[in-house]
Structure formats: C-alpha cells, structure tokens
Tab-separated table of C-alpha atoms and ligand atoms in Angstrom:
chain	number	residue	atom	x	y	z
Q	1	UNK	CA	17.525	-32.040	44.705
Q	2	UNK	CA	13.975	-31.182	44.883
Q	3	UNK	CA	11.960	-33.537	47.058
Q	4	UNK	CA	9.389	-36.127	44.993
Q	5	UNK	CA	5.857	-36.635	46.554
Q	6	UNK	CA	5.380	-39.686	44.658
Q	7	UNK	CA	7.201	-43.625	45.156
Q	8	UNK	CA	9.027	-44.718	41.789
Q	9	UNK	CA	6.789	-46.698	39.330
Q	10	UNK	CA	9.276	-47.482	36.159
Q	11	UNK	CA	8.560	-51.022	34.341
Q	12	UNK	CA	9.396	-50.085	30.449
Q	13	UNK	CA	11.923	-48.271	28.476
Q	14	UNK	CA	9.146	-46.307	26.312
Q	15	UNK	CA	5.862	-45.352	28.295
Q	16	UNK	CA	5.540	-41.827	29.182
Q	17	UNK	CA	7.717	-40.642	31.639
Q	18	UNK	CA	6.698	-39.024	34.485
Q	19	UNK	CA	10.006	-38.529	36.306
Q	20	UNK	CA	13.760	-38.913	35.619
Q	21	UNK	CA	16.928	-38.109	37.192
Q	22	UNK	CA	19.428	-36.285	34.505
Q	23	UNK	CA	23.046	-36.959	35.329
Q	24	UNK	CA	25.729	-34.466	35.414
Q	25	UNK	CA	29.660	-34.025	34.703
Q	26	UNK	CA	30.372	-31.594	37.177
Q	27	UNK	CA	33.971	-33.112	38.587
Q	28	UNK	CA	33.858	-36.124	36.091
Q	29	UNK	CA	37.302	-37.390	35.471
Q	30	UNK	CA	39.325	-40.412	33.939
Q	31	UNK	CA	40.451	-43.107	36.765
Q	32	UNK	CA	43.668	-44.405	36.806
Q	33	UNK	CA	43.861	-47.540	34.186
Q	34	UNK	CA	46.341	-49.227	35.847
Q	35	UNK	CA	43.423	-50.338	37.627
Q	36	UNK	CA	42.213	-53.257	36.575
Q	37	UNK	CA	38.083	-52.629	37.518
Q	38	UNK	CA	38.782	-49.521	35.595
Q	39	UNK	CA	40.792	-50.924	32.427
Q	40	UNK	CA	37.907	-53.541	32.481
Q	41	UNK	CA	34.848	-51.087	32.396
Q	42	UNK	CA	36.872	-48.212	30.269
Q	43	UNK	CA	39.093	-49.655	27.727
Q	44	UNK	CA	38.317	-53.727	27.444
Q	45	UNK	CA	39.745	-53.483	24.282
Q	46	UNK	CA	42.797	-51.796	24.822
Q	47	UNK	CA	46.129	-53.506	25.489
Q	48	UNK	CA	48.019	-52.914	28.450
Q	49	UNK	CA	51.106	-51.192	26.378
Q	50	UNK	CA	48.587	-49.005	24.807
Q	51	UNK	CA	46.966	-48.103	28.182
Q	52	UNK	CA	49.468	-45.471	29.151
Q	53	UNK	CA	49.072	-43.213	26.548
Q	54	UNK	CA	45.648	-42.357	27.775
Q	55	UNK	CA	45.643	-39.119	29.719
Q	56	UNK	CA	43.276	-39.762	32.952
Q	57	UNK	CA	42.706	-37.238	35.785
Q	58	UNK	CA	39.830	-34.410	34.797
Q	59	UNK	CA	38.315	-34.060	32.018
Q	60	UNK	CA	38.861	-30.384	30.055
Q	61	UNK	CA	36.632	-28.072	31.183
Q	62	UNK	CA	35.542	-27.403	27.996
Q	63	UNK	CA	34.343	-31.344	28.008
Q	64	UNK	CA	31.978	-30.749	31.024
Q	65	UNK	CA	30.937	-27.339	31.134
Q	66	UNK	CA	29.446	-28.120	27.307
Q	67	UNK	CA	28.391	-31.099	28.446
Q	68	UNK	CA	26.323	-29.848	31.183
Q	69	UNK	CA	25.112	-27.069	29.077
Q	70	UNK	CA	24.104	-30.212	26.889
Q	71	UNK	CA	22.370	-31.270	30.002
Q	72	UNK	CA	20.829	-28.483	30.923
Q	73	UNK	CA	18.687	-28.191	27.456
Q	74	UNK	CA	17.849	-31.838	27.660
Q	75	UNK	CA	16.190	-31.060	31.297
Q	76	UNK	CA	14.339	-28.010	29.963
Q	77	UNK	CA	12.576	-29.951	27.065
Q	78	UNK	CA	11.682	-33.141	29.942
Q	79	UNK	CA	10.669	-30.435	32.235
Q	80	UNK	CA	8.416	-28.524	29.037
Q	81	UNK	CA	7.238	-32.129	28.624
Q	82	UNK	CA	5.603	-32.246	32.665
Q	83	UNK	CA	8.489	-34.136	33.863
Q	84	UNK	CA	9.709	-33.845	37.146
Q	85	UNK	CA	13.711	-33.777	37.004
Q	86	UNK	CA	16.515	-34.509	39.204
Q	87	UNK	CA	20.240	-33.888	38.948
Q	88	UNK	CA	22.461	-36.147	41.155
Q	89	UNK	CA	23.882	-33.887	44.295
Q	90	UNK	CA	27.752	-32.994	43.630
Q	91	UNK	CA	30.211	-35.931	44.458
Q	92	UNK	CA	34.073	-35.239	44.849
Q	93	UNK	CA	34.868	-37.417	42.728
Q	94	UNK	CA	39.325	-36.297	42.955
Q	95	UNK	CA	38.377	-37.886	46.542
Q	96	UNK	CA	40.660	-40.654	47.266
Q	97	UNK	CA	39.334	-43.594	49.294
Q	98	UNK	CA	40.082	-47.145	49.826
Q	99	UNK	CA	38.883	-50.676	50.657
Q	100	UNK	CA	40.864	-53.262	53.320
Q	101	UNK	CA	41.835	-55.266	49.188
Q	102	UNK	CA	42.368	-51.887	47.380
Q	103	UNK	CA	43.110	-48.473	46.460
Q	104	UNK	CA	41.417	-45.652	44.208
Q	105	UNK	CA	43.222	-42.485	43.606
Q	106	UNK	CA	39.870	-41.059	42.776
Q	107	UNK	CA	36.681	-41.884	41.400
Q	108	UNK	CA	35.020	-41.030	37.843
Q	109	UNK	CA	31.794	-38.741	37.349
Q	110	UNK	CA	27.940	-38.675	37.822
Q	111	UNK	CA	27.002	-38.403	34.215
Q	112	UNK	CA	25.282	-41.983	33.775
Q	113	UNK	CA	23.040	-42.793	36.724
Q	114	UNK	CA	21.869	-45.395	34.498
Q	115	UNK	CA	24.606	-47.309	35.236
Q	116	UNK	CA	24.187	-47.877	38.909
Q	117	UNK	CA	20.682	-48.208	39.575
Q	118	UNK	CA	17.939	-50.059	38.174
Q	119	UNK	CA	14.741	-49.276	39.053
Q	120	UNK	CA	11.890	-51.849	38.728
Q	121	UNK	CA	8.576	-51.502	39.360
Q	122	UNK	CA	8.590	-49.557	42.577
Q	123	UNK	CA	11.402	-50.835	44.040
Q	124	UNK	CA	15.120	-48.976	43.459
Q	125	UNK	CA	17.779	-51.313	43.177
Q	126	UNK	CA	21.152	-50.681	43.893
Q	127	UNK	CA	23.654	-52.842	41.899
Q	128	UNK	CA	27.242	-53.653	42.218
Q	129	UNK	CA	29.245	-52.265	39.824
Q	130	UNK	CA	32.398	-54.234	39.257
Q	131	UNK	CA	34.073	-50.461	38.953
Q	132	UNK	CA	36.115	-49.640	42.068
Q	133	UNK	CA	36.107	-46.027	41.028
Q	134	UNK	CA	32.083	-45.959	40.702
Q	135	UNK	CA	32.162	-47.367	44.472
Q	136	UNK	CA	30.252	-44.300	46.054
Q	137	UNK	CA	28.866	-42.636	43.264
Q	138	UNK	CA	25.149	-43.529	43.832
Q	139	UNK	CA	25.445	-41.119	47.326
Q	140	UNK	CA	24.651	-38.363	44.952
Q	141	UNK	CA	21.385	-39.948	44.480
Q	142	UNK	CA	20.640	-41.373	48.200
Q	143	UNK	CA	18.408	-38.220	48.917
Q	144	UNK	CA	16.320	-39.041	46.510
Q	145	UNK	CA	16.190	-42.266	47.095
Q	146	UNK	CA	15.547	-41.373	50.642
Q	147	UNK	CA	12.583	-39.323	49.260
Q	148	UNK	CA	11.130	-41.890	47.618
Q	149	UNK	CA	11.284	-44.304	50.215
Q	150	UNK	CA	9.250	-41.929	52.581
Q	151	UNK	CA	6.935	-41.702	49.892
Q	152	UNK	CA	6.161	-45.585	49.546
Q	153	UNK	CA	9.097	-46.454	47.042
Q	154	UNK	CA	10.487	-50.462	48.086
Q	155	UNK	CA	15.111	-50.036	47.894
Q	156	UNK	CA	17.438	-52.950	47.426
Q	157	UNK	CA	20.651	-52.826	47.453
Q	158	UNK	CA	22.576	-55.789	45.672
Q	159	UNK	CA	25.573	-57.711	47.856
Q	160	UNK	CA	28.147	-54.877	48.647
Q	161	UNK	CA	30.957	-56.341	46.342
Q	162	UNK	CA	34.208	-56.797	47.483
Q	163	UNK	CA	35.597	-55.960	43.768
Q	164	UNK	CA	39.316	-58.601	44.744
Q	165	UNK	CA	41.860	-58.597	42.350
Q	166	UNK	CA	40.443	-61.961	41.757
Q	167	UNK	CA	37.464	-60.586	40.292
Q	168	UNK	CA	39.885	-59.168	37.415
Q	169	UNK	CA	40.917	-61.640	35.062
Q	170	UNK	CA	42.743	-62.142	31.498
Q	171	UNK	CA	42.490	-63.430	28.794
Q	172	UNK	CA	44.959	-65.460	26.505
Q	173	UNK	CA	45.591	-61.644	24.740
Q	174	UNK	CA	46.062	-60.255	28.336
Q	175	UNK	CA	42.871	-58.310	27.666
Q	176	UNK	CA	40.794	-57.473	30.659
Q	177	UNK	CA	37.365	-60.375	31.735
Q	178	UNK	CA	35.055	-60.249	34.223
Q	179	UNK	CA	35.284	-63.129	36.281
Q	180	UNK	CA	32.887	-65.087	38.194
Q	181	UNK	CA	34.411	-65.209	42.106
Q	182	UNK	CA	31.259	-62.459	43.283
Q	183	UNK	CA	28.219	-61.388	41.473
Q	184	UNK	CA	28.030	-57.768	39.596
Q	185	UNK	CA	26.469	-55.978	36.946
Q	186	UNK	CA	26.018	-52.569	35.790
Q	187	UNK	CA	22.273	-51.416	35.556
Q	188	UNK	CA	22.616	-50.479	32.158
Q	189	UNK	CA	23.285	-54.528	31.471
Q	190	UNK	CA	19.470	-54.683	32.008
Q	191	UNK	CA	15.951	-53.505	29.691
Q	192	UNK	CA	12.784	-53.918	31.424
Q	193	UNK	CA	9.695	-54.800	29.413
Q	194	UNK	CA	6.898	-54.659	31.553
Q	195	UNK	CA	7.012	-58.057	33.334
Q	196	UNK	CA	10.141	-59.577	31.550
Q	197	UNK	CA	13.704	-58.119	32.194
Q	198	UNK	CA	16.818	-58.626	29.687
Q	199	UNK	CA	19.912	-59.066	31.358
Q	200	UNK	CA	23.310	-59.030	29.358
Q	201	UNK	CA	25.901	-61.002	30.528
Q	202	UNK	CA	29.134	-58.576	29.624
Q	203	UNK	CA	32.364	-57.801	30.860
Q	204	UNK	CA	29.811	-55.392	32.773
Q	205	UNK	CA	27.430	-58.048	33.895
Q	206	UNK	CA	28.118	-62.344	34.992
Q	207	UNK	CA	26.754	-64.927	35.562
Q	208	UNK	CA	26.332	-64.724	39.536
Q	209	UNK	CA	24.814	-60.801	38.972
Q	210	UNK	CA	22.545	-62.366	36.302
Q	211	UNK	CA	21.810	-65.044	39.777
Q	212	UNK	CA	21.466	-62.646	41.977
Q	213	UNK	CA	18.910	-60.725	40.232
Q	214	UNK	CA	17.039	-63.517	39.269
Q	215	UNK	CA	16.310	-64.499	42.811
Q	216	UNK	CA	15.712	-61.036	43.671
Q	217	UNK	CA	12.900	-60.094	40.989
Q	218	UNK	CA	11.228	-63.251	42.180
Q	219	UNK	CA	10.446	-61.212	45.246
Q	220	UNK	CA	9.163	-58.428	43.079
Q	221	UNK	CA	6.360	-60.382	41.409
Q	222	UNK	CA	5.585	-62.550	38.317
Q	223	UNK	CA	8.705	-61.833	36.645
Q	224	UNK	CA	10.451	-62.970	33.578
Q	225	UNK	CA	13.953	-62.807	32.972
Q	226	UNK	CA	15.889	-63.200	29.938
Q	227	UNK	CA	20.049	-63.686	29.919
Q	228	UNK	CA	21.493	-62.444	26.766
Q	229	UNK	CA	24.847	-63.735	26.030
Q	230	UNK	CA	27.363	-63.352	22.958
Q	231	UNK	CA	25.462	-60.603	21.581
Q	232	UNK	CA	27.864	-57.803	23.170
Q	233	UNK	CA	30.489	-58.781	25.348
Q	234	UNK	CA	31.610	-55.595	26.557
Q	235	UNK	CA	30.024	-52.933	28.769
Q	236	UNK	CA	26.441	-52.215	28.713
Q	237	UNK	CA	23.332	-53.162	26.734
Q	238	UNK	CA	21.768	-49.930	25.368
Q	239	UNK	CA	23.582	-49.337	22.576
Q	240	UNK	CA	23.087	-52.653	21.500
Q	241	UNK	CA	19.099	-52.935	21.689
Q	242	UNK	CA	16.676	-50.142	22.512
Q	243	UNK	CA	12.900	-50.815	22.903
Q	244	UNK	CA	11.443	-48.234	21.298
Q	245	UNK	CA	7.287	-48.698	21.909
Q	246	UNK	CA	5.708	-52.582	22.086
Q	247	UNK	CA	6.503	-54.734	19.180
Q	248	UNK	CA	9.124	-52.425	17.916
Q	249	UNK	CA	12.885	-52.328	18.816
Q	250	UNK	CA	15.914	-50.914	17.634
Q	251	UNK	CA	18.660	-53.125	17.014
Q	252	UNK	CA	22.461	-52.514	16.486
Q	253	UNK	CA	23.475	-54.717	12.908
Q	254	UNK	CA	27.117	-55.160	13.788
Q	255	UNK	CA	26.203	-57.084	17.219
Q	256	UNK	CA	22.966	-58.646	16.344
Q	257	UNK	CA	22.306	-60.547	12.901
Q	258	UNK	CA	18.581	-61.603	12.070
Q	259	UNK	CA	19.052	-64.722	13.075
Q	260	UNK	CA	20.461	-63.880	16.541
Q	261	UNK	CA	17.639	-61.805	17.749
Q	262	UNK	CA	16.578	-62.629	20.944
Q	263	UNK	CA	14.040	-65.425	21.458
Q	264	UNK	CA	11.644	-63.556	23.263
Q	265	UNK	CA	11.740	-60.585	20.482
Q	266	UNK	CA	11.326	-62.477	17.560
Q	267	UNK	CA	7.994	-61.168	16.147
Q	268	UNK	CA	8.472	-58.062	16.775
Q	269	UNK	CA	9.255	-55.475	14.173
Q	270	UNK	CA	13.050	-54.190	14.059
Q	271	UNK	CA	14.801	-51.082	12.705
Q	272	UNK	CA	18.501	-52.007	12.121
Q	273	UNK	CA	20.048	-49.293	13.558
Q	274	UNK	CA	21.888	-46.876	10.156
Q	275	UNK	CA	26.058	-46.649	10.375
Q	276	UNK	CA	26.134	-44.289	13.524
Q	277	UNK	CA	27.282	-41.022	12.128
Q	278	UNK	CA	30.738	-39.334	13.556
Q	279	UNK	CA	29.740	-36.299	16.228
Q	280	UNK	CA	32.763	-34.234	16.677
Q	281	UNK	CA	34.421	-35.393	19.614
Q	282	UNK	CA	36.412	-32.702	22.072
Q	283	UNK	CA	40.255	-32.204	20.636
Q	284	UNK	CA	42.955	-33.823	22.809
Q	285	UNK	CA	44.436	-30.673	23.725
Q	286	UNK	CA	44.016	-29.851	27.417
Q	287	UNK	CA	41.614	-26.897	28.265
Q	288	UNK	CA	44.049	-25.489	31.055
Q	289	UNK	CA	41.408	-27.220	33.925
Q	290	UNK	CA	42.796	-27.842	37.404
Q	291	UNK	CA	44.444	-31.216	36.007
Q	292	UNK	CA	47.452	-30.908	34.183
Q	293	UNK	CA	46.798	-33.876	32.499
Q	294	UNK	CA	43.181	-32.390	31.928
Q	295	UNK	CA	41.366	-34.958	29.662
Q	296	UNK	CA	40.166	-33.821	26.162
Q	297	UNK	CA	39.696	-36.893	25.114
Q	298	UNK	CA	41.230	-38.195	21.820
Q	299	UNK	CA	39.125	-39.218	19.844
Q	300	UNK	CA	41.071	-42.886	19.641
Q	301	UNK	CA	40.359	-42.948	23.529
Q	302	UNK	CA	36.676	-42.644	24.007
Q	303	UNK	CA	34.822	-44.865	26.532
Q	304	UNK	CA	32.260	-45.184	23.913
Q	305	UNK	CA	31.986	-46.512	20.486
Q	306	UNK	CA	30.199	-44.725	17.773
Q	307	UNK	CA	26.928	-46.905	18.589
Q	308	UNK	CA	26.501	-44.584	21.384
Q	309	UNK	CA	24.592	-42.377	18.856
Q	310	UNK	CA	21.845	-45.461	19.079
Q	311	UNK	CA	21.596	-44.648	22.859
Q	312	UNK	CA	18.207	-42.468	23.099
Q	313	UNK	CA	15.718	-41.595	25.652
Q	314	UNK	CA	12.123	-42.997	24.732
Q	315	UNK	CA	9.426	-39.790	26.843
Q	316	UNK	CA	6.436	-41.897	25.504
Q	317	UNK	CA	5.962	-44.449	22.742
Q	318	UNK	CA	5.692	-41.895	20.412
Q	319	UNK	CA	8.981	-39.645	20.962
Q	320	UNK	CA	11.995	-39.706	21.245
Q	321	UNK	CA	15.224	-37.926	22.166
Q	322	UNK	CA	18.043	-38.828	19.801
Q	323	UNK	CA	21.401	-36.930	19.590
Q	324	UNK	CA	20.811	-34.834	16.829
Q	325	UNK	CA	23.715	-35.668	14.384
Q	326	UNK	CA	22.472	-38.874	14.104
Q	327	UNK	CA	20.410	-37.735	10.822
Q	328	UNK	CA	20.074	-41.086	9.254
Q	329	UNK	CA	18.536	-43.010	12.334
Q	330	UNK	CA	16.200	-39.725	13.277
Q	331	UNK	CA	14.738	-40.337	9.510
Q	332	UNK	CA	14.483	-43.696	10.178
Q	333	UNK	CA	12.388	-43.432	13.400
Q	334	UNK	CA	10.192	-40.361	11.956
Q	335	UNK	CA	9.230	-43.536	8.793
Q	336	UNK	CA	8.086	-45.475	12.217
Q	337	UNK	CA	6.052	-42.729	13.240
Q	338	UNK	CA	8.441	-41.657	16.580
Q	339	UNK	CA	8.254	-37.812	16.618
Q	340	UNK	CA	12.263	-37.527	17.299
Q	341	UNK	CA	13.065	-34.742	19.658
Q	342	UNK	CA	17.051	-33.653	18.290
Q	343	UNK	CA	19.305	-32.560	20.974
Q	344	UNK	CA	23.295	-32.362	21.061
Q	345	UNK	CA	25.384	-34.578	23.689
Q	346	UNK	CA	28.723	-33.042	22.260
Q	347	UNK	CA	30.679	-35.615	24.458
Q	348	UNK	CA	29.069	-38.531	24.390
Q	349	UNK	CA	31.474	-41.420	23.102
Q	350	UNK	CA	34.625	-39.583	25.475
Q	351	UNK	CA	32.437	-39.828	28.593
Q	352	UNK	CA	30.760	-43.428	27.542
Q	353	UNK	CA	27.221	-41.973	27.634
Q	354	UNK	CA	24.335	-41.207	25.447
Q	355	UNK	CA	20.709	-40.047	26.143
Q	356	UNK	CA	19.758	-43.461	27.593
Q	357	UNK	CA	22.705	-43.451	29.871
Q	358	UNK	CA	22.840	-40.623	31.467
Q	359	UNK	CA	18.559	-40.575	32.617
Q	360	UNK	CA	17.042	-42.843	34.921
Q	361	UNK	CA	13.499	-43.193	34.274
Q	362	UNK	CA	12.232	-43.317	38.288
Q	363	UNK	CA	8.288	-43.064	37.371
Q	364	UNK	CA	6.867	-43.644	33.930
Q	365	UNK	CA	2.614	-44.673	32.978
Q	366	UNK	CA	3.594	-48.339	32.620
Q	367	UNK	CA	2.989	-51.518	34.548
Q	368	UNK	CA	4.043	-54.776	34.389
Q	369	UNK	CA	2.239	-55.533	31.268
Q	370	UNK	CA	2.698	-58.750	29.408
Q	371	UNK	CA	4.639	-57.370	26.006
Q	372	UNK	CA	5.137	-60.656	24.227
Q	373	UNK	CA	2.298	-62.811	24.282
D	1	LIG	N1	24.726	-46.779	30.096
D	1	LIG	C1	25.859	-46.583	29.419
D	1	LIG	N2	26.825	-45.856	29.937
D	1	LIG	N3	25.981	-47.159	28.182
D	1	LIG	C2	27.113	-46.907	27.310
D	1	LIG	C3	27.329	-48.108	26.401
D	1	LIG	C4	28.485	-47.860	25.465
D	1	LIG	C5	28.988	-49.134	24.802
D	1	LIG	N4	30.082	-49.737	25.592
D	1	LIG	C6	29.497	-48.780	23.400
D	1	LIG	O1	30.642	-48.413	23.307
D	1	LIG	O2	28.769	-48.857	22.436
C-alpha cells in the first residue's frame, strides 16, 4: 500500500481520476447462506430450499488467480493513464469471528471496495453494511485511509451496526428484506453528482441509512440528496444507472422505463443500456483449492446478474472502461463519443462485481458542481 501525499477529493462518477483503489480476490470466498445478512446481500432471490445447493467456502483458484490477473491489467492501463493505484492490504477472510448477537464462520473477499466506502468530497465515509461477513473488510483499506487523513482527508464512520436477527426479515414468499430496526447501506447504493447524491433504497440500503446520510452530508456542505425507490430493490445501484459525463447517463431498460427516470435526471440524454451479453462464467467444477467445496461458481449461482456487464469505470468524461464482451454497449458509447477502453473481468457476475465495483475513485478533477440546473 503505497503511501498518498494528497487528501481524497472525489464528487462525480466521470471526471478524471486522479486516484483509485483496485480491489482484489486474493482469499475471496462464499459465506455461509444459512446466514441470513448473507442470503440477503448474496442470493435475495433465492429460496431457502434452493439455498443449499450452493457450494460456499473458497472460491476455485482458477476464479481468483484470473481474476486478479484481470486486476492486474486493469491497474496497469489506470496507472499508464497517471493514476495513482491502491490494492486493499490482504484480509483473512477463512477468519472466524463473532459479535455478543452472532456468529460468522468466515468472511467474503476484498474485490469491491466500492461497496463499503463512499467517499465524498474529501471526507471518507465508512458505511454499515448490513453483511455480517463484510464486518471487517474495510481494515484492508484503514492504512490508506490513515494516509489520507495525515494528509488533510475529513473520515466518518457511519453507526457501527449491530446487524440483530431482527434486522433480517421475510417476506410473505419467505424471501429475504431488509428491515428498518438500525440504519445501513452499502456504498454502492449511492452516485454522487457533484453537489447532489442518489441514494437507493434496496435490500442493500433503508430508509434509516438513507436518514443517516442525509443528516450527515448536511455537515459536508450544500448538499442535495435524492432517495430512489422501486427502481431496483435488490443490492446495489450501479448496474442500474451509471453517469457517464454531465447530461448523459446510462440506464438499465429492464429496471427503469422512460417514464420512471429519476426526477432530477429528466433532461438529460440517456443510452438504454443493449441486452447485456453472456461472458463465460468459471465451470462449477472445483479447481482442487484448499476448500473442498472450492467455489467455481455455477453459472445459476452468481451474485450478479448479467447487468453487471453495465457496471464500468468512467477515467474522465470521455473514456471509459467497459468489460470487453460487452460489444453492443461499447458501440453504443463509441456513437456518444466515450473512447471505451475494453478489458476482461472473467468473473464478474460469480463474484457480484464489475469495473465500477471493484474501484473506488478516492481523488478525481471534480467539485461539487451544480449538474442539473
Ligand atoms: N458494487 C457492486 N458490487 N455492484 C454489483 C451490483 C450487482 C447487481 N445486484 C446485479 O446483479 O445486477
């Protein structure tokens, strides 16, 4: 973890970057579904009878070594481009550990450290994830964040959540909610446009996270923020809408209709994201890793959906990194004048994260502008 010089500055999705961490799947592994914070972040739409056919424990080391070598070419172009990157610091996540309510046999991976942190302005925030198995993962980040607070950077950390069965709830399927009895949200429930944020309330995100950080950007400045709810109910926001540059966003069609476009984006111009095209997934067979139940991940058990090919990393408002199977969207953003920049994520939908998710844009050009007046 090389040590930065400069405090985070990161208000956009889409001005140039300056400075990213670039997660990593060294260790990543499956939790246990029988937990419920797990079952509710990992398979929402799975029923409990179905649950136990999914393998959990390590993924196959075929999974992470080509995901980090996936990684790895994705840091050399940001690092070609005068970006200054970061890789989280190795967690163990097999480590079991425990809170006075509850019990994880282990926790999950480092590959999306957009999920846990948001960073606005130049303050880091750390959220509470309603994950019990995502519980420490942000220490492979705290000396950075250390870093940048020496070097000026303002750090938050939201209520340390208490993630009580009660937190868990059902509904009349027996299918896993998010309940309302302590505020959390994943980072990657929120976009930040300059001086308005878009939060999405989720099975990922409620009501009293949505709260929370309402009453804690009003320390940050003139900020506007924007709840989005019954556009995506499930977990996470970015492969749902991506800004892509001001007055332009992406837009997924089979979660957002024209008419349901939210208020404060209605003027600007939208691609409709194409059908997301199939990237091979790993086969289900194990890889003879240290697990014996070594994830490969079936293809009918991936933590993401095929939308995840809609999850790309904006370096400036003119390029973009898009996974590079995704041939029908990269000809759609080259017609909108976005130089794409291809690059494989081989793994994407069976570790639940695309280029979006697994950067965290710590300094980029922008400001808190004023994007929709
Ligand atoms: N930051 C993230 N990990 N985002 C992943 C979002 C994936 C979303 N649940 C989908 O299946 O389309």
């Amino acid at each position: 973890m090389s040590s930065s010089a400069r405090p985070v500055n990161s208000w956009d999705e889409f001005s140039t970057l300056r400075e990213v961490v670039v997660g990593s799947a060294v260790g990543a592994r499956l939790p246990s579904q029988a937990d419920p914070s797990s079952w509710l972040s990992c398979f929402p739409k799975t029923p409990a009878d179905e649950l136990a056919a999914i393998p959990v424990g390590s993924y196959a080391r075929r999974v992470v070594e080509e995901t980090e070598e996936d990684l790895e070419a994705l840091c050399a172009t940001l690092r070609d481009l005068g970006v200054t990157v970061h890789r989280p610091e190795v967690i163990d996540h097999a480590a079991e550990f425990a809170s006075p309510q509850w019990s994880a046999e282990g926790g999950f991976h480092s590959y999306c450290p957009r999920d846990l942190t948001l960073v606005v302005g130049d303050t880091v925030i750390e959220v509470a994830s309603p994950m019990r198995a995502r519980y420490f993962e942000v220490f492979g980040l705290r000396t950075l964040f250390h870093d940048y607070l020496r070097a000026g950077s303002r750090w938050l950390c939201a209520p340390r959540p208490q993630l009580r069965d009660e937190l868990f709830e059902f509904d009349e399927d027996g299918l896993p909610l998010l309940g309302e009895s302590e505020p959390v949200f994943d980072a990657a429930n929120v976009l930040r446009l300059g001086r308005d944020v878009f939060y999405q309330v989720s099975r990922s995100g409620n009501e009293l996270g949505l709260r929370w950080l309402e009453s804690t950007l009003g320390l940050l400045g003139d900020l506007r923020l924007h709840p989005l709810r019954g556009i995506y109910g499930y977990t996470h926001i970015d492969s749902t809408i991506a800004l892509l540059r001001p007055g332009l966003v992406l837009l997924n069609p089979e979660r957002i209709r024209p008419d349901t476009v939210p208020e404060a984006l209605r003027g600007w111009d939208v691609l409709w994201c194409p059908p997301a095209e199939a990237v091979a997934q790993a086969p289900a067979e194990p890889a003879g890793g240290p697990a014996p139940e070594a994830l490969g991940g079936a293809p009918e058990h991936t933590l993401s959906e095929s939308w995840i090919g809609m999850n790309l990393l904006m370096v400036n408002p003119e390029t973009a990194i898009v996974e590079s199977g995704q041939r029908g969207l990269i000809k759609q953003l080259e017609h909108a004048g976005i130089t794409v920049l291809p690059h494989r994520l081989r793994h994407s939908r069976v570790l639940g994260g695309g280029f979006h998710c697994v950067t965290l844009d710590t300094r980029r050009d922008g400001g808190p502008e004023d994007y929709l007046s």
